[in-house]
């Protein structure tokens, strides 16, 4: 639970958020752990258990898209633990807290590395999914995104409903460039921010991991909520160590208190 230090740190973080001109957030797999989805690194991480995946998934997909689609559909329909947990997961208190901060006008934008769609289900709208979204497909020719459910799967690989081009999962594969629209939007948001709330990311994967650095370079404040130390912990204005599902609701309450106090 929270010692006295944590409570005062939460109040300090809340004051920074409440008085920020343009606060944004960057989230990673850690924010979804309490929804039952394992992270990638650290304790219980998928890469910790199985080793990092091959870095040429995108190149292999492009070499044989039909086979790539067949493998992807098999994975989605498989009842392996990770697929099942992804399909069953619901937002936890941390996602709901982020959506509340957005609704209250405190959080101007969230960039997430997660593909689990939980921020959207929780109600976050001002959102950039920099690694894509598992419930969507994306055309690599025209960039059109739409729900998986809307795609005509009678032919594999499915053709884009808008331009007839090549459609793939919206999830950014290893070796695949980050879609230009997502990259541009996350860069723009980072450039505008005077405060960033970094939640549940080991901050080692780029370009997402460069976002907090941009905010620090612009003299902005960094609030970190994480279970383990990261490369940003020592640069954080406030580093809150613990579970996002416990800390974020406390942070939201403290922000509400700080805003009513002023
Ligand atoms: N609350 C807060 N933080 C947590 C929790 C929790 N309940 N559980 C774990 N964490 C922290 C861990 O300490 C770790 O630092 O969340 C972080 C998760 O780090 P990663 O597993 O590396 O996830 P992420 O940073 O999102 O990975 C980035 O790597 O493999 C790629 O595309 C994948 O988007 C992913 C990217």
Coordinates of C-alpha atoms and ligand atoms in Angstrom, one line a residue:
X1 CA 0.0 0.0 0.0
X2 CA 1.0 3.6 0.1
X3 CA 3.4 5.0 2.7
X4 CA 3.3 8.6 3.8
X5 CA 5.9 9.5 1.1
X6 CA 3.7 8.1 -1.6
X7 CA 0.7 10.1 -0.5
X8 CA 2.6 13.4 -0.5
X9 CA 4.2 12.4 -3.9
X10 CA 0.7 11.8 -5.3
X11 CA -0.4 15.2 -4.1
X12 CA 2.7 16.8 -5.7
X13 CA 2.0 15.0 -8.9
X14 CA -1.7 16.1 -8.8
X15 CA -0.7 19.7 -8.3
X16 CA 1.6 19.6 -11.3
X17 CA -1.1 18.0 -13.5
X18 CA -3.8 20.4 -12.3
X19 CA -1.7 23.4 -13.1
X20 CA -0.2 22.1 -16.4
X21 CA -1.1 24.0 -19.5
X22 CA -1.0 21.0 -21.8
X23 CA -0.6 17.6 -20.1
X24 CA -0.3 14.4 -22.2
X25 CA 0.3 10.8 -21.3
X26 CA 2.3 7.9 -22.6
X27 CA 1.2 4.4 -21.6
X28 CA 2.5 0.9 -22.1
X29 CA 1.7 -2.7 -21.3
X30 CA 2.0 -2.1 -17.5
X31 CA -1.3 -0.2 -17.5
X32 CA -3.1 -3.4 -18.8
X33 CA -1.5 -5.9 -16.5
X34 CA -4.3 -5.5 -14.0
X35 CA -6.7 -6.3 -16.8
X36 CA -5.0 -9.7 -17.0
X37 CA -2.8 -9.0 -20.0
X38 CA 0.9 -9.9 -19.4
X39 CA 3.5 -7.3 -20.1
X40 CA 6.5 -8.0 -22.4
X41 CA 9.5 -7.2 -20.1
X42 CA 10.1 -7.5 -16.4
X43 CA 8.2 -9.9 -14.1
X44 CA 5.7 -12.1 -16.0
X45 CA 6.7 -10.6 -19.3
X46 CA 6.1 -12.4 -22.5
X47 CA 9.6 -11.6 -23.8
X48 CA 11.0 -12.4 -20.4
X49 CA 9.5 -15.9 -20.7
X50 CA 9.9 -16.6 -24.4
X51 CA 12.7 -14.3 -25.5
X52 CA 12.2 -11.3 -27.9
X53 CA 10.3 -12.2 -31.1
X54 CA 12.0 -12.1 -34.5
X55 CA 12.4 -8.5 -35.8
X56 CA 11.4 -9.3 -39.4
X57 CA 7.7 -10.2 -38.9
X58 CA 6.7 -7.4 -41.3
X59 CA 9.1 -8.5 -44.0
X60 CA 7.9 -12.1 -43.7
X61 CA 4.3 -10.9 -44.0
X62 CA 5.0 -8.9 -47.1
X63 CA 6.8 -11.8 -48.7
X64 CA 3.6 -13.9 -48.4
X65 CA 0.6 -11.9 -47.3
X66 CA -1.9 -14.8 -47.8
X67 CA 0.2 -17.0 -45.5
X68 CA 0.6 -14.1 -43.1
X69 CA -3.1 -13.6 -42.9
X70 CA -3.7 -17.3 -42.4
X71 CA -1.2 -17.4 -39.5
X72 CA -2.7 -14.2 -37.9
X73 CA -6.3 -15.6 -38.1
X74 CA -5.1 -18.9 -36.6
X75 CA -3.5 -16.9 -33.7
X76 CA -6.5 -14.7 -33.1
X77 CA -8.8 -17.8 -33.1
X78 CA -6.4 -19.9 -31.1
X79 CA -7.2 -20.4 -27.4
X80 CA -3.6 -19.9 -26.4
X81 CA -3.3 -18.0 -23.1
X82 CA -2.2 -14.6 -24.5
X83 CA -4.9 -14.5 -27.3
X84 CA -7.6 -15.5 -24.8
X85 CA -6.5 -12.9 -22.2
X86 CA -6.4 -10.2 -25.0
X87 CA -9.9 -11.1 -26.1
X88 CA -11.3 -11.3 -22.5
X89 CA -9.6 -8.2 -21.1
X90 CA -11.7 -5.3 -19.8
X91 CA -10.4 -1.8 -18.8
X92 CA -9.1 -1.6 -15.2
X93 CA -9.2 1.3 -12.7
X94 CA -6.1 2.8 -14.4
X95 CA -7.7 3.1 -17.8
X96 CA -10.8 4.5 -16.3
X97 CA -8.8 7.1 -14.4
X98 CA -7.0 8.2 -17.6
X99 CA -10.4 8.6 -19.3
X100 CA -11.6 10.7 -16.3
X101 CA -8.5 12.9 -16.5
X102 CA -9.3 13.5 -20.2
X103 CA -13.0 14.1 -19.5
X104 CA -12.1 16.7 -16.9
X105 CA -9.9 18.5 -19.4
X106 CA -6.7 17.8 -17.4
X107 CA -5.3 15.2 -19.9
X108 CA -5.1 16.7 -23.5
X109 CA -3.9 13.6 -25.2
X110 CA -2.8 10.0 -24.6
X111 CA -0.3 8.1 -26.7
X112 CA -0.4 4.4 -26.0
X113 CA 1.9 1.6 -27.1
X114 CA -0.8 -0.9 -26.3
X115 CA -2.9 -2.7 -29.0
X116 CA -5.5 -4.0 -26.6
X117 CA -8.1 -1.2 -27.3
X118 CA -8.7 -0.9 -23.5
X119 CA -8.2 2.9 -23.4
X120 CA -10.8 3.3 -26.1
X121 CA -13.3 1.0 -24.3
X122 CA -12.6 3.0 -21.1
X123 CA -13.6 6.2 -22.9
X124 CA -10.4 7.8 -23.9
X125 CA -10.9 9.6 -27.2
X126 CA -7.9 11.9 -27.6
X127 CA -5.8 8.9 -28.3
X128 CA -2.9 7.9 -30.6
X129 CA -2.3 4.2 -30.8
X130 CA 1.3 4.3 -31.9
X131 CA 1.6 0.5 -32.3
X132 CA -1.9 0.1 -33.7
X133 CA -5.1 -1.6 -32.5
X134 CA -5.8 -5.3 -32.6
X135 CA -9.5 -4.7 -33.3
X136 CA -8.7 -2.8 -36.6
X137 CA -7.2 -3.5 -40.0
X138 CA -5.2 -0.9 -41.9
X139 CA -4.5 -0.5 -45.6
X140 CA -0.8 -0.1 -46.2
X141 CA -1.5 1.7 -49.5
X142 CA -4.0 4.4 -48.4
X143 CA -3.9 4.1 -44.6
X144 CA -7.6 3.5 -44.3
X145 CA -8.4 1.9 -40.9
X146 CA -11.6 0.1 -40.0
X147 CA -12.9 -2.6 -37.6
X148 CA -11.8 -6.2 -38.3
X149 CA -15.5 -7.1 -38.3
X150 CA -16.2 -4.9 -41.3
X151 CA -13.7 -6.7 -43.6
X152 CA -14.8 -9.0 -46.3
X153 CA -12.7 -12.1 -45.6
X154 CA -13.9 -14.1 -48.6
X155 CA -10.6 -13.6 -50.2
X156 CA -7.2 -13.6 -48.3
X157 CA -5.5 -11.2 -48.2
X158 CA -8.6 -9.0 -48.0
X159 CA -8.6 -5.9 -50.3
X160 CA -9.0 -2.4 -49.0
X161 CA -12.7 -1.3 -49.2
X162 CA -11.5 2.2 -50.1
X163 CA -8.6 1.7 -52.6
X164 CA -8.4 -2.0 -53.2
X165 CA -4.9 -2.0 -51.8
X166 CA -3.3 -4.4 -49.3
X167 CA -4.9 -4.7 -45.9
X168 CA -3.2 -6.0 -42.8
X169 CA -3.9 -5.9 -39.1
X170 CA -3.6 -2.4 -37.7
X171 CA -1.1 -3.8 -35.2
X172 CA 2.4 -2.6 -36.1
X173 CA 4.5 -5.7 -36.8
X174 CA 8.2 -5.9 -35.8
X175 CA 10.1 -4.4 -38.7
X176 CA 7.1 -2.3 -39.8
X177 CA 7.4 1.4 -39.9
X178 CA 5.1 3.3 -37.5
X179 CA 2.2 4.6 -39.6
X180 CA 3.0 8.2 -40.6
X181 CA -0.3 9.6 -39.2
X182 CA 0.4 8.1 -35.7
X183 CA 4.0 9.3 -35.7
X184 CA 3.1 12.8 -36.8
X185 CA 0.3 13.1 -34.2
X186 CA 2.5 11.8 -31.3
X187 CA 5.3 14.1 -32.3
X188 CA 2.9 17.1 -32.4
X189 CA 1.4 16.2 -29.0
X190 CA 4.9 15.8 -27.5
X191 CA 5.9 19.2 -28.9
X192 CA 2.9 20.9 -27.3
X193 CA 3.2 19.3 -23.8
X194 CA 4.5 21.0 -20.7
X195 CA 3.8 17.8 -18.6
X196 CA 3.8 14.1 -19.4
X197 CA 2.3 11.3 -17.3
X198 CA 4.2 8.1 -18.2
X199 CA 2.4 4.9 -17.1
X200 CA 3.4 1.3 -17.3
X201 CA 6.1 1.4 -19.8
X202 CA 9.8 0.2 -19.6
X203 CA 10.5 3.1 -22.0
X204 CA 13.0 1.1 -24.1
X205 CA 11.2 0.9 -27.4
X206 CA 11.4 3.8 -29.9
X207 CA 10.0 6.0 -31.2
X208 CA 7.5 5.9 -28.3
X209 CA 10.3 6.1 -25.7
X210 CA 11.5 9.4 -27.3
X211 CA 8.2 11.1 -26.3
X212 CA 9.0 11.8 -22.6
X213 CA 12.5 13.0 -23.7
X214 CA 11.0 15.6 -26.0
X215 CA 8.8 16.9 -23.1
X216 CA 11.8 17.0 -20.8
X217 CA 13.9 18.8 -23.5
X218 CA 11.1 21.4 -23.7
X219 CA 11.4 22.0 -19.9
X220 CA 8.2 20.0 -19.2
X221 CA 7.5 18.0 -16.1
X222 CA 7.5 14.2 -16.1
X223 CA 5.3 12.1 -13.7
X224 CA 6.0 8.4 -13.8
X225 CA 3.8 5.6 -12.6
X226 CA 5.5 2.2 -12.8
X227 CA 6.3 -1.0 -11.0
X228 CA 10.0 -1.0 -11.9
X229 CA 12.6 1.8 -12.4
X230 CA 13.0 2.9 -16.0
X231 CA 15.5 5.1 -17.9
X232 CA 13.2 8.0 -17.0
X233 CA 12.8 7.4 -13.3
X234 CA 15.8 9.5 -12.3
X235 CA 14.6 12.3 -14.6
X236 CA 11.0 12.3 -13.2
X237 CA 9.7 15.3 -11.4
X238 CA 7.7 12.8 -9.4
X239 CA 8.2 9.0 -9.7
X240 CA 5.3 7.0 -8.2
X241 CA 6.3 3.3 -7.7
X242 CA 3.5 0.8 -7.7
X243 CA 0.5 -0.5 -9.6
X244 CA -1.2 1.8 -12.0
X245 CA -4.6 0.4 -11.0
X246 CA -4.0 1.6 -7.4
X247 CA -2.1 4.8 -8.0
X248 CA -4.1 6.4 -10.8
X249 CA -7.4 6.5 -9.0
X250 CA -5.7 8.2 -6.0
X251 CA -4.0 10.6 -8.5
X252 CA -7.4 11.5 -10.1
X253 CA -8.9 12.2 -6.6
X254 CA -5.9 14.4 -5.7
X255 CA -6.2 16.3 -9.0
X256 CA -10.0 16.9 -8.4
X257 CA -9.1 18.1 -4.9
X258 CA -6.3 20.4 -6.2
X259 CA -8.6 21.9 -8.9
X260 CA -11.4 22.6 -6.4
X261 CA -8.9 24.1 -4.0
X262 CA -7.8 26.7 -6.5
Ligands
LIG1 N1 1.3 -1.0 -12.9 C1 2.3 -0.2 -13.3 N2 3.4 -0.6 -14.0 C2 3.5 -1.9 -14.3 C3 2.5 -2.9 -13.8 C4 1.4 -2.3 -13.1 N3 0.4 -3.1 -12.6 N4 2.9 -4.1 -14.2 C5 4.0 -4.0 -14.9 N5 4.4 -2.7 -14.9 C6 5.5 -2.0 -15.6 C7 6.8 -2.9 -15.6 O1 7.6 -2.6 -14.5 C8 7.4 -2.4 -16.9 O2 8.4 -1.4 -16.7 O3 5.1 -1.8 -16.9 C9 6.3 -1.9 -17.8 C10 6.0 -2.8 -19.0 O4 7.1 -2.7 -19.8 P1 7.0 -3.6 -21.2 O5 6.5 -5.0 -20.8 O6 8.3 -3.4 -21.8 O7 5.9 -2.9 -22.0 P2 6.0 -1.6 -23.0 O8 6.9 -0.6 -22.4 O9 4.6 -1.2 -23.3 O10 6.7 -2.3 -24.3 C11 6.8 -1.4 -25.4 O11 7.6 -3.3 -26.7 O12 7.5 -5.4 -27.5 C12 7.1 -4.1 -27.8 O13 5.3 -3.5 -29.1 C13 5.6 -4.0 -27.8 O14 4.3 -2.0 -27.3 C14 5.3 -2.9 -26.8 C15 6.7 -2.2 -26.7

